[in-house]
PDB file of C-alpha atoms in Angstrom:
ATOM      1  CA  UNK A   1      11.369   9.513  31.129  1.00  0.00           C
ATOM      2  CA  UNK A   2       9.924  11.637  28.236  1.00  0.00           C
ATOM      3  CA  UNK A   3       7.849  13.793  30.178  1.00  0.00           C
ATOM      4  CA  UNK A   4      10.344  16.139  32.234  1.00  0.00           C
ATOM      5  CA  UNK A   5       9.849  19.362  32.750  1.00  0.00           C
ATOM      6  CA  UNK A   6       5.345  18.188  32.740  1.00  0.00           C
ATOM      7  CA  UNK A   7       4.746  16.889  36.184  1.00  0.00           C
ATOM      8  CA  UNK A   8       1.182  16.624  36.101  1.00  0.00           C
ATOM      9  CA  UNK A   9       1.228  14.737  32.871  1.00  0.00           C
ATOM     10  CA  UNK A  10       4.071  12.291  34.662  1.00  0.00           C
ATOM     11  CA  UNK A  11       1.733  11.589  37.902  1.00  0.00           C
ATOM     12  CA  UNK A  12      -0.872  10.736  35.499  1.00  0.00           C
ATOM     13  CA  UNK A  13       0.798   8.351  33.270  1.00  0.00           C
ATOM     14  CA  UNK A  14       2.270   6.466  36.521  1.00  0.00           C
ATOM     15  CA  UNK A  15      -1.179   6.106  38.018  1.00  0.00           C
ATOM     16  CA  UNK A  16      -2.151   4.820  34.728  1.00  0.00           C
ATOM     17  CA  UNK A  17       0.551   2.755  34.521  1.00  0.00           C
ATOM     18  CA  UNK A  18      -0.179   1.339  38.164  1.00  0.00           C
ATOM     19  CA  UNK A  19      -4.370   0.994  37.238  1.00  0.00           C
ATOM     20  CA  UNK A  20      -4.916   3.876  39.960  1.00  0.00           C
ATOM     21  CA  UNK A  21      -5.811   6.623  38.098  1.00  0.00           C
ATOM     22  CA  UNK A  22      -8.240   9.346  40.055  1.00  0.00           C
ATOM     23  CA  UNK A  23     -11.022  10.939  38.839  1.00  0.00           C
ATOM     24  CA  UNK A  24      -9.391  14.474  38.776  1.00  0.00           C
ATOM     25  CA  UNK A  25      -6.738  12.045  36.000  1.00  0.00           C
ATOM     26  CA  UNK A  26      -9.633  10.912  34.300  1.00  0.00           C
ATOM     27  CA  UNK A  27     -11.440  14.835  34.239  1.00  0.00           C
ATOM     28  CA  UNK A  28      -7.590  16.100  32.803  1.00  0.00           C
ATOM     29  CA  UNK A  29      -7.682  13.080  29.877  1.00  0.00           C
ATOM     30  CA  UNK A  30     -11.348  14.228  28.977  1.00  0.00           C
ATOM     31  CA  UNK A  31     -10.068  17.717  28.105  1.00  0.00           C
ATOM     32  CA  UNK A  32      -8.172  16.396  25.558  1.00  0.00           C
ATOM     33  CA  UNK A  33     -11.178  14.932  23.802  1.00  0.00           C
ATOM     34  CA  UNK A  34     -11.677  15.997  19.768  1.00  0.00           C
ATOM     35  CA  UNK A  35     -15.149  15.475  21.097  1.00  0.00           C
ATOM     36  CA  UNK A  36     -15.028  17.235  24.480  1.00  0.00           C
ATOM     37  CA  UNK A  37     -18.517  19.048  25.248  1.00  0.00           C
ATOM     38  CA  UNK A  38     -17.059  22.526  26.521  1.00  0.00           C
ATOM     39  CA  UNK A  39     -13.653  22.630  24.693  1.00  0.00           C
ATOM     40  CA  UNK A  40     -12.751  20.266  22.160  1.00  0.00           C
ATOM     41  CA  UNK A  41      -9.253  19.969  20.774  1.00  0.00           C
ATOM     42  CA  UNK A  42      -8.742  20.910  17.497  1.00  0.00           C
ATOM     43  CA  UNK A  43      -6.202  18.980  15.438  1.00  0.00           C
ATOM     44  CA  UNK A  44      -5.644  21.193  11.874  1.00  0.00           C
ATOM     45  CA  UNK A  45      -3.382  23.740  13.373  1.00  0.00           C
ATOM     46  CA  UNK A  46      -0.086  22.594  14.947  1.00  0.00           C
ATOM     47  CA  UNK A  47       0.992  20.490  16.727  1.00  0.00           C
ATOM     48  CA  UNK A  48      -1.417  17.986  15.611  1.00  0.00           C
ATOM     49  CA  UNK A  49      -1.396  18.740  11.848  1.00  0.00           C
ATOM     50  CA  UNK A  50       1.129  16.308  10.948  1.00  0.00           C
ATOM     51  CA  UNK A  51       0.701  14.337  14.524  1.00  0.00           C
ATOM     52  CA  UNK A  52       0.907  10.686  14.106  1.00  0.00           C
ATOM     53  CA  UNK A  53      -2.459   8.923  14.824  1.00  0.00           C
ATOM     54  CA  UNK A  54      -2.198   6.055  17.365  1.00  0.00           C
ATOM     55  CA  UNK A  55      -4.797   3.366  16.844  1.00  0.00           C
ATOM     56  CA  UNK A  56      -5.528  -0.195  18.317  1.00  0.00           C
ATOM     57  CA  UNK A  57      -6.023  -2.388  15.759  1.00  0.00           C
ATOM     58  CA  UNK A  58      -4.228  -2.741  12.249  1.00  0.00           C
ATOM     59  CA  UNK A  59      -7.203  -2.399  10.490  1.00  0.00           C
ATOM     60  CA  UNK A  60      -8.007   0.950  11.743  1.00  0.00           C
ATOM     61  CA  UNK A  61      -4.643   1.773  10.709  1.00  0.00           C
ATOM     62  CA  UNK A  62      -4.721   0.648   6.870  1.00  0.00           C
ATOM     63  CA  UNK A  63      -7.995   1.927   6.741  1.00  0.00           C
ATOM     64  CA  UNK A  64      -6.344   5.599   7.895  1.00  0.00           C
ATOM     65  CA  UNK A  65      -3.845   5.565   5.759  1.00  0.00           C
ATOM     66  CA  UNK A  66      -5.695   4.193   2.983  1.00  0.00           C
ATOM     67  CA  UNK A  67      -8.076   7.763   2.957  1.00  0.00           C
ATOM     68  CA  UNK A  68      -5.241  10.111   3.571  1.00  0.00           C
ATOM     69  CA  UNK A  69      -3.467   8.338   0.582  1.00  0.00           C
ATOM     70  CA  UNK A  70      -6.545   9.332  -1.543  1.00  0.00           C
ATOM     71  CA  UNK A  71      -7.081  12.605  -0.205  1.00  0.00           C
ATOM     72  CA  UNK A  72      -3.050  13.854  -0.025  1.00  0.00           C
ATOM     73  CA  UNK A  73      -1.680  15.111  -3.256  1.00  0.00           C
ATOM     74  CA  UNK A  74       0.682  12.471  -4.635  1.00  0.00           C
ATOM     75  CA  UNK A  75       2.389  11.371  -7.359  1.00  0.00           C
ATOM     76  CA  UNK A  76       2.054   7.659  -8.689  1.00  0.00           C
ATOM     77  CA  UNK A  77       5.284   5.261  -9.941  1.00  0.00           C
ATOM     78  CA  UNK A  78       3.958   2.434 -11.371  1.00  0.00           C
ATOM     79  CA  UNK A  79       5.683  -0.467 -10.148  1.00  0.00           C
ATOM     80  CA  UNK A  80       5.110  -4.581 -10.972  1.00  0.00           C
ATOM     81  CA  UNK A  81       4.230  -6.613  -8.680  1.00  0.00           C
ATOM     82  CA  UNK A  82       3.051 -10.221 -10.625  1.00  0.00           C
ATOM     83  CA  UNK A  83       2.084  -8.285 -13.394  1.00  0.00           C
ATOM     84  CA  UNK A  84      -0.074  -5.513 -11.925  1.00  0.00           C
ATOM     85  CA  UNK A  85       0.481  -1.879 -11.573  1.00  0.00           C
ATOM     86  CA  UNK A  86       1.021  -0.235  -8.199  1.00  0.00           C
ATOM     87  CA  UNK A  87       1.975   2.921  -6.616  1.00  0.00           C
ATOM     88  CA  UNK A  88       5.208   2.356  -5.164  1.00  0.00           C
ATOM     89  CA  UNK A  89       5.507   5.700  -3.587  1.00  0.00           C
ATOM     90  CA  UNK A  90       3.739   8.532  -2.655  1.00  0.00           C
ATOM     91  CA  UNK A  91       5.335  12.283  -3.045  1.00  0.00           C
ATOM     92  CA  UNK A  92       4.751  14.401  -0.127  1.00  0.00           C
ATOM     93  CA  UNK A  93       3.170  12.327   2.108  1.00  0.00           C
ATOM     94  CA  UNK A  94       4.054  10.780   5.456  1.00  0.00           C
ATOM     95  CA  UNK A  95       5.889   7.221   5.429  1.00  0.00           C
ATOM     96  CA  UNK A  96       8.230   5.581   7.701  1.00  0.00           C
ATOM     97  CA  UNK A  97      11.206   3.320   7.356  1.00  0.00           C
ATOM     98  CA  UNK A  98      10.265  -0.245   7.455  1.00  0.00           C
ATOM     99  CA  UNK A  99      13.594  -1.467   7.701  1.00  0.00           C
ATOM    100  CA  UNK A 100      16.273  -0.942  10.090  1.00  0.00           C
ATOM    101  CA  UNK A 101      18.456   0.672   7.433  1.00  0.00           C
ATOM    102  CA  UNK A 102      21.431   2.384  10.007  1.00  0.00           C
ATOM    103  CA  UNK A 103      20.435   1.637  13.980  1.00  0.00           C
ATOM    104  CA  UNK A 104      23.125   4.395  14.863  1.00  0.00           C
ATOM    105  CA  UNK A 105      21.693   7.421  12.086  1.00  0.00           C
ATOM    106  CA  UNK A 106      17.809   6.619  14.203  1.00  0.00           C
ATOM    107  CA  UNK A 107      16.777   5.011  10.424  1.00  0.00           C
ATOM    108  CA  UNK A 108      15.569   2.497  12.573  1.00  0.00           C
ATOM    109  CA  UNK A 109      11.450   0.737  11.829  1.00  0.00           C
ATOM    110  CA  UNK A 110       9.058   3.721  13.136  1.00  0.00           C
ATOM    111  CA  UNK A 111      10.670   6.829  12.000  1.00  0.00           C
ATOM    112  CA  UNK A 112       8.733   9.085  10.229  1.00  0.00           C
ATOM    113  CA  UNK A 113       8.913  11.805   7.556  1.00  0.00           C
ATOM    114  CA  UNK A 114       7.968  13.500   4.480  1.00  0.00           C
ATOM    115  CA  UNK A 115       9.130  12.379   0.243  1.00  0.00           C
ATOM    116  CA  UNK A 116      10.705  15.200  -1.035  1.00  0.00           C
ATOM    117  CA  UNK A 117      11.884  14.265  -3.847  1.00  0.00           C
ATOM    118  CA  UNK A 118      13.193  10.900  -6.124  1.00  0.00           C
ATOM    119  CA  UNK A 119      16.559  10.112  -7.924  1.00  0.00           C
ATOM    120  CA  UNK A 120      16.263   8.414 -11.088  1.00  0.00           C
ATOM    121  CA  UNK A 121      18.630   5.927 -12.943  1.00  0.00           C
ATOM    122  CA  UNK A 122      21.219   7.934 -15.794  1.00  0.00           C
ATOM    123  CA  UNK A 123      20.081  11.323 -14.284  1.00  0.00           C
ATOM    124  CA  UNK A 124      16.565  10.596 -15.842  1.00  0.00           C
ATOM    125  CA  UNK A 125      14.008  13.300 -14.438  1.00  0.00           C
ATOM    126  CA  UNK A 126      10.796  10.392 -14.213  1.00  0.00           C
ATOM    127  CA  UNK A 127      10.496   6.564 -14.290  1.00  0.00           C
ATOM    128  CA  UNK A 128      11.765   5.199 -18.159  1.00  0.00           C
ATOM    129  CA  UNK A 129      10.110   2.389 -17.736  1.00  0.00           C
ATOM    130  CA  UNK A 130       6.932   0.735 -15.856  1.00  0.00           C
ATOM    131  CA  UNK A 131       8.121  -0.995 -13.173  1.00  0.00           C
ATOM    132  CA  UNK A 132      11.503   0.731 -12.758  1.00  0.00           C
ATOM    133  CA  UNK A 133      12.370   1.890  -8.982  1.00  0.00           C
ATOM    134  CA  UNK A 134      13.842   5.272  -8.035  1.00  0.00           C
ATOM    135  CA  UNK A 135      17.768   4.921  -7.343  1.00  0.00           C
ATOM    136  CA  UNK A 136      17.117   6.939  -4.055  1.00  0.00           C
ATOM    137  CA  UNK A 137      14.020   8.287  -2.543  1.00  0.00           C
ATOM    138  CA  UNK A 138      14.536  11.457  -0.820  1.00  0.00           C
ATOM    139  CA  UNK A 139      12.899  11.769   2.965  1.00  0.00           C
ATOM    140  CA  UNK A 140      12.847  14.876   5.135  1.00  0.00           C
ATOM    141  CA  UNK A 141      12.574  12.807   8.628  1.00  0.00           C
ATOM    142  CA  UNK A 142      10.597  14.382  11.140  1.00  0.00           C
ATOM    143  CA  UNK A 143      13.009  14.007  14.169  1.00  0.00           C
ATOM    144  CA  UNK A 144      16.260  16.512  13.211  1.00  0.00           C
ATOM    145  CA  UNK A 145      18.304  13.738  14.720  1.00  0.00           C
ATOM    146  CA  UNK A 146      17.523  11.067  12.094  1.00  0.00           C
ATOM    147  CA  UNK A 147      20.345  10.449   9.641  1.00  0.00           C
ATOM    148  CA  UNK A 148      22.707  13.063  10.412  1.00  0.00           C
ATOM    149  CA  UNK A 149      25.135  11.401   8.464  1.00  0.00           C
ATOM    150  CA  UNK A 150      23.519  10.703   5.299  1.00  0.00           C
ATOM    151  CA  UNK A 151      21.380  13.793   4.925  1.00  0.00           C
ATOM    152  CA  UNK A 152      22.296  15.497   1.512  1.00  0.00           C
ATOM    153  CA  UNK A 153      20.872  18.774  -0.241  1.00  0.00           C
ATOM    154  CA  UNK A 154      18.629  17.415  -2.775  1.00  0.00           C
ATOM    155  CA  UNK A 155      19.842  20.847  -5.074  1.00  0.00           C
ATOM    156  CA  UNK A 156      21.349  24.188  -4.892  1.00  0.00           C
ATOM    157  CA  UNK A 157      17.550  25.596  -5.012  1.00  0.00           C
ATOM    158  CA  UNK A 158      16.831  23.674  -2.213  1.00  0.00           C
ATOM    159  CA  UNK A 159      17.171  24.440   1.804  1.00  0.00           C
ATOM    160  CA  UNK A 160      15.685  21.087   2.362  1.00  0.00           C
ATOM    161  CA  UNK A 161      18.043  18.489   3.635  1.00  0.00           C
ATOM    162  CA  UNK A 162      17.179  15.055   2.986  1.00  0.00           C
ATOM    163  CA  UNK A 163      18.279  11.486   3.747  1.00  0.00           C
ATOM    164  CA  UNK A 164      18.852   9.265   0.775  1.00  0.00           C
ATOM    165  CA  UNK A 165      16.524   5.879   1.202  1.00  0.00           C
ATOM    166  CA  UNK A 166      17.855   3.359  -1.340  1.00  0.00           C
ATOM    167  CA  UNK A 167      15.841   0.116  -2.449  1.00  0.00           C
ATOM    168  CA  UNK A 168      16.551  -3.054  -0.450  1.00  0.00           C
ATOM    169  CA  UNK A 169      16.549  -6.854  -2.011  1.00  0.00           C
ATOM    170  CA  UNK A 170      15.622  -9.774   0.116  1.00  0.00           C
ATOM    171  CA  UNK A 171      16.447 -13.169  -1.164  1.00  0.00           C
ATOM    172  CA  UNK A 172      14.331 -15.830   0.534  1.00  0.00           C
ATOM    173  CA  UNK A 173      15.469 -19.491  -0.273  1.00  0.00           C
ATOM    174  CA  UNK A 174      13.058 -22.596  -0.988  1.00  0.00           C
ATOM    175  CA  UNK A 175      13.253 -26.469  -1.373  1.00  0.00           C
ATOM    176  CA  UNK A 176      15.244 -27.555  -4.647  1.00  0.00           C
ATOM    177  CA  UNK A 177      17.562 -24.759  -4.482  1.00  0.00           C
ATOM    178  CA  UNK A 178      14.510 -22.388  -5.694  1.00  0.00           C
ATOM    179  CA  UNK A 179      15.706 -18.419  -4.699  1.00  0.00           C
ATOM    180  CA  UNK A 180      13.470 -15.823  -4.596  1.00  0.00           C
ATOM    181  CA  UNK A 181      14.687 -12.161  -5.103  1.00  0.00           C
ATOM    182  CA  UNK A 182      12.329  -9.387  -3.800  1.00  0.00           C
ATOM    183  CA  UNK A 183      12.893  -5.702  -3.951  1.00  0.00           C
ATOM    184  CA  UNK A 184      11.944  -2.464  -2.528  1.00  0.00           C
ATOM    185  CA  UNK A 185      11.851   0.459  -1.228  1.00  0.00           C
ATOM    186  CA  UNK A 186      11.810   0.328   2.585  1.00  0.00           C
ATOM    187  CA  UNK A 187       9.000   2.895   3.085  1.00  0.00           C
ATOM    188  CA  UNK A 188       4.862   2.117   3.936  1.00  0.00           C
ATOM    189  CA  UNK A 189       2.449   5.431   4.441  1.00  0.00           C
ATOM    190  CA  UNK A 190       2.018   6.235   7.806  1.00  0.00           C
ATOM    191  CA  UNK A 191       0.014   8.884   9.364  1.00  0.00           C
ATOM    192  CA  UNK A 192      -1.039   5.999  11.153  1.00  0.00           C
ATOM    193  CA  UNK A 193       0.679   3.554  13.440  1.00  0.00           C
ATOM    194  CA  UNK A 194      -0.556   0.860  15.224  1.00  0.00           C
ATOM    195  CA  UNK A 195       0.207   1.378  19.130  1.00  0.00           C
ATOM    196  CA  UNK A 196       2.162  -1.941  19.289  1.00  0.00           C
ATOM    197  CA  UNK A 197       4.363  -0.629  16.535  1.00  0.00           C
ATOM    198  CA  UNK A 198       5.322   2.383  18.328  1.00  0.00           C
ATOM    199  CA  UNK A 199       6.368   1.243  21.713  1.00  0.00           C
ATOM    200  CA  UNK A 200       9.667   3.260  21.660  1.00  0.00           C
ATOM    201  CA  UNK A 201       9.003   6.523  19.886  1.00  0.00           C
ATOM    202  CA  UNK A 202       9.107   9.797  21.404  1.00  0.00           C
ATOM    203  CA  UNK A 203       6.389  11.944  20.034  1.00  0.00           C
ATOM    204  CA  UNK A 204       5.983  16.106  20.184  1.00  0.00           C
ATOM    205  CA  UNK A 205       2.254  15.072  19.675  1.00  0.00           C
ATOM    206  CA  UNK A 206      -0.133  12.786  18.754  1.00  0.00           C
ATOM    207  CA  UNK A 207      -4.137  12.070  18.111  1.00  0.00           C
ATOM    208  CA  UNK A 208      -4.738   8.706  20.128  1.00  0.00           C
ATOM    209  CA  UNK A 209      -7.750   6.637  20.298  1.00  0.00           C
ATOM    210  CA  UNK A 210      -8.442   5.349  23.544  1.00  0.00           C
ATOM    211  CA  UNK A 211     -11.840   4.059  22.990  1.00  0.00           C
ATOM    212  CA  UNK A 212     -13.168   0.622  23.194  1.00  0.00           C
ATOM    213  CA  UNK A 213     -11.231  -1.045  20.439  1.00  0.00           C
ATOM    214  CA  UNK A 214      -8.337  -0.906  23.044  1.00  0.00           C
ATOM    215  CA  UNK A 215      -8.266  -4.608  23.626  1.00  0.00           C
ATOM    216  CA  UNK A 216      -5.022  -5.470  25.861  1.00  0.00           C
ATOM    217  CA  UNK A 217      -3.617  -4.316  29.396  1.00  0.00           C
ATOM    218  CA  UNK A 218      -1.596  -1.520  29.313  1.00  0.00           C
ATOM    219  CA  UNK A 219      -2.518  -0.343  25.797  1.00  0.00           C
ATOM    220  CA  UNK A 220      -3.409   3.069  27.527  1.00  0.00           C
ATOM    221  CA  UNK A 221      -0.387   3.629  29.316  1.00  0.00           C
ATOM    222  CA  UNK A 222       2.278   2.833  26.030  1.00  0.00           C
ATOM    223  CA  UNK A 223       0.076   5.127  23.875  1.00  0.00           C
ATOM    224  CA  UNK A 224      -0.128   8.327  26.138  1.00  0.00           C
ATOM    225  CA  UNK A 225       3.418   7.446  27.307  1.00  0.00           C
ATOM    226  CA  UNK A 226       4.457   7.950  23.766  1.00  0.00           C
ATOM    227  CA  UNK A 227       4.209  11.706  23.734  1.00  0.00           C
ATOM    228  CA  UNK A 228       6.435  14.075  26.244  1.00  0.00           C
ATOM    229  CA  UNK A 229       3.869  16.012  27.028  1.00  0.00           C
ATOM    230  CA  UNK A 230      -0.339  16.969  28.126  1.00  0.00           C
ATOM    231  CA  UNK A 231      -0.353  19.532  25.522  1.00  0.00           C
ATOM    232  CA  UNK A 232       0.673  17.055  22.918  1.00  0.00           C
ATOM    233  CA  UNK A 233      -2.332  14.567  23.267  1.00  0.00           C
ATOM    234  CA  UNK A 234      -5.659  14.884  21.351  1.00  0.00           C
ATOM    235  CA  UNK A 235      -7.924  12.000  21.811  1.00  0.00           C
ATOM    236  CA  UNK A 236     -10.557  10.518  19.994  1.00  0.00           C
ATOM    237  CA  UNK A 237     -12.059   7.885  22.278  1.00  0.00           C
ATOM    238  CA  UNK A 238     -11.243   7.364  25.864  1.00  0.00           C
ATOM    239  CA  UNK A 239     -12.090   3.804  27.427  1.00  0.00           C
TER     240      UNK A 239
END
């Protein structure tokens, strides 16, 4: 269980869990309201400052990521994709691996962290040409544990160790022997995640919305259940 060592945050997850929660659970999960009358939780300062934000629906989510894209500082690689120009990454800013690249290294659909930096083609120091993909993007993963293996120093100027995230082809195959060829890089922006799509993560902290958009049993319980402890939560709705 993630939540040793924070007993009263265990007994209220497992009445949760169970659909017996108390009103004294209910009065603890209201403290950690953004919105709470008497003491609202702040989420600039740490630990929510880079938190992930849980949300119900996948439109909430693209729509969350879609401002903080906007709003972070970022830099732009055009890329082609039938015949239009895209940003295919997005310097310092959160993303997480959408493909299972290395189960055993954690670089597994879900993990999060921060581009640091790219690898270009021929030791090139930018894109030569629209449409071209970095050899390697460089991603400082939140969790230390996440691609022990592969982590490099990007340079000697550098203390920041990073894990080399390579592009990835699929080849799909149609009817008269047709192949298509896709590639790219395994990454999507993510400072928000849909609650389906993290059932599995252990979290140091995260800003949840519990309010009525929560439209499935046990919703509640996998979202708070994500995060090891009381002091980690900071809610924005609460059903």
């Amino acid at each position: 269980m993630r939540q040793i060592g924070d007993t009263e945050y265990s007994e209220i997850l497992n009445h949760v869990r169970l659909c017996s929660q108390t009103k004294s659970d209910i009065s603890v999960l209201r403290s950690r309201l953004t919105s709470c009358i008497s003491d609202p939780i702040n989420v600039s300062p740490p630990p929510f400052v880079n938190a992930l934000c849980l949300l119900p629906l996948k439109e909430q989510v693209e729509e969350y990521n879609d401002k903080h894209s906007i709003v972070e500082t970022t830099t732009l690689i055009p890329g082609v994709v039938s015949h239009e120009e895209v940003p295919e990454s997005l310097i310092s800013s959160n993303d997480r691996d959408c493909a299972g690249l290395s189960r055993k290294e954690g670089l597994v659909n879900g993990a999060r962290g921060i581009i640091v930096g790219f690898s270009w083609p021929n030791g090139a120091s930018d894109q030569a040409k629209k449409g071209n993909l970095p050899q390697k993007v460089h991603v400082k993963f939140h969790e230390s544990c996440v691609g022990l293996v592969s982590r490099v120093t990007i340079n000697d100027s550098s203390e920041q160790e990073a894990v080399p995230i390579e592009p990835v082809t699929a080849k799909f195959y149609g009817k008269q022997e047709v192949t298509l060829q896709h590639t790219q890089l395994p990454l999507l922006p993510c400072w928000a995640a849909t609650i389906y799509k993290v059932q599995g993560l252990s979290l140091d902290a995260a800003v949840i919305d519990l309010g009525p958009k929560m439209f499935e049993d046990g919703m509640v319980y996998v979202a708070l259940s994500r995060v090891r402890t009381l002091q980690g939560v900071a809610l924005l709705g609460l059903v």
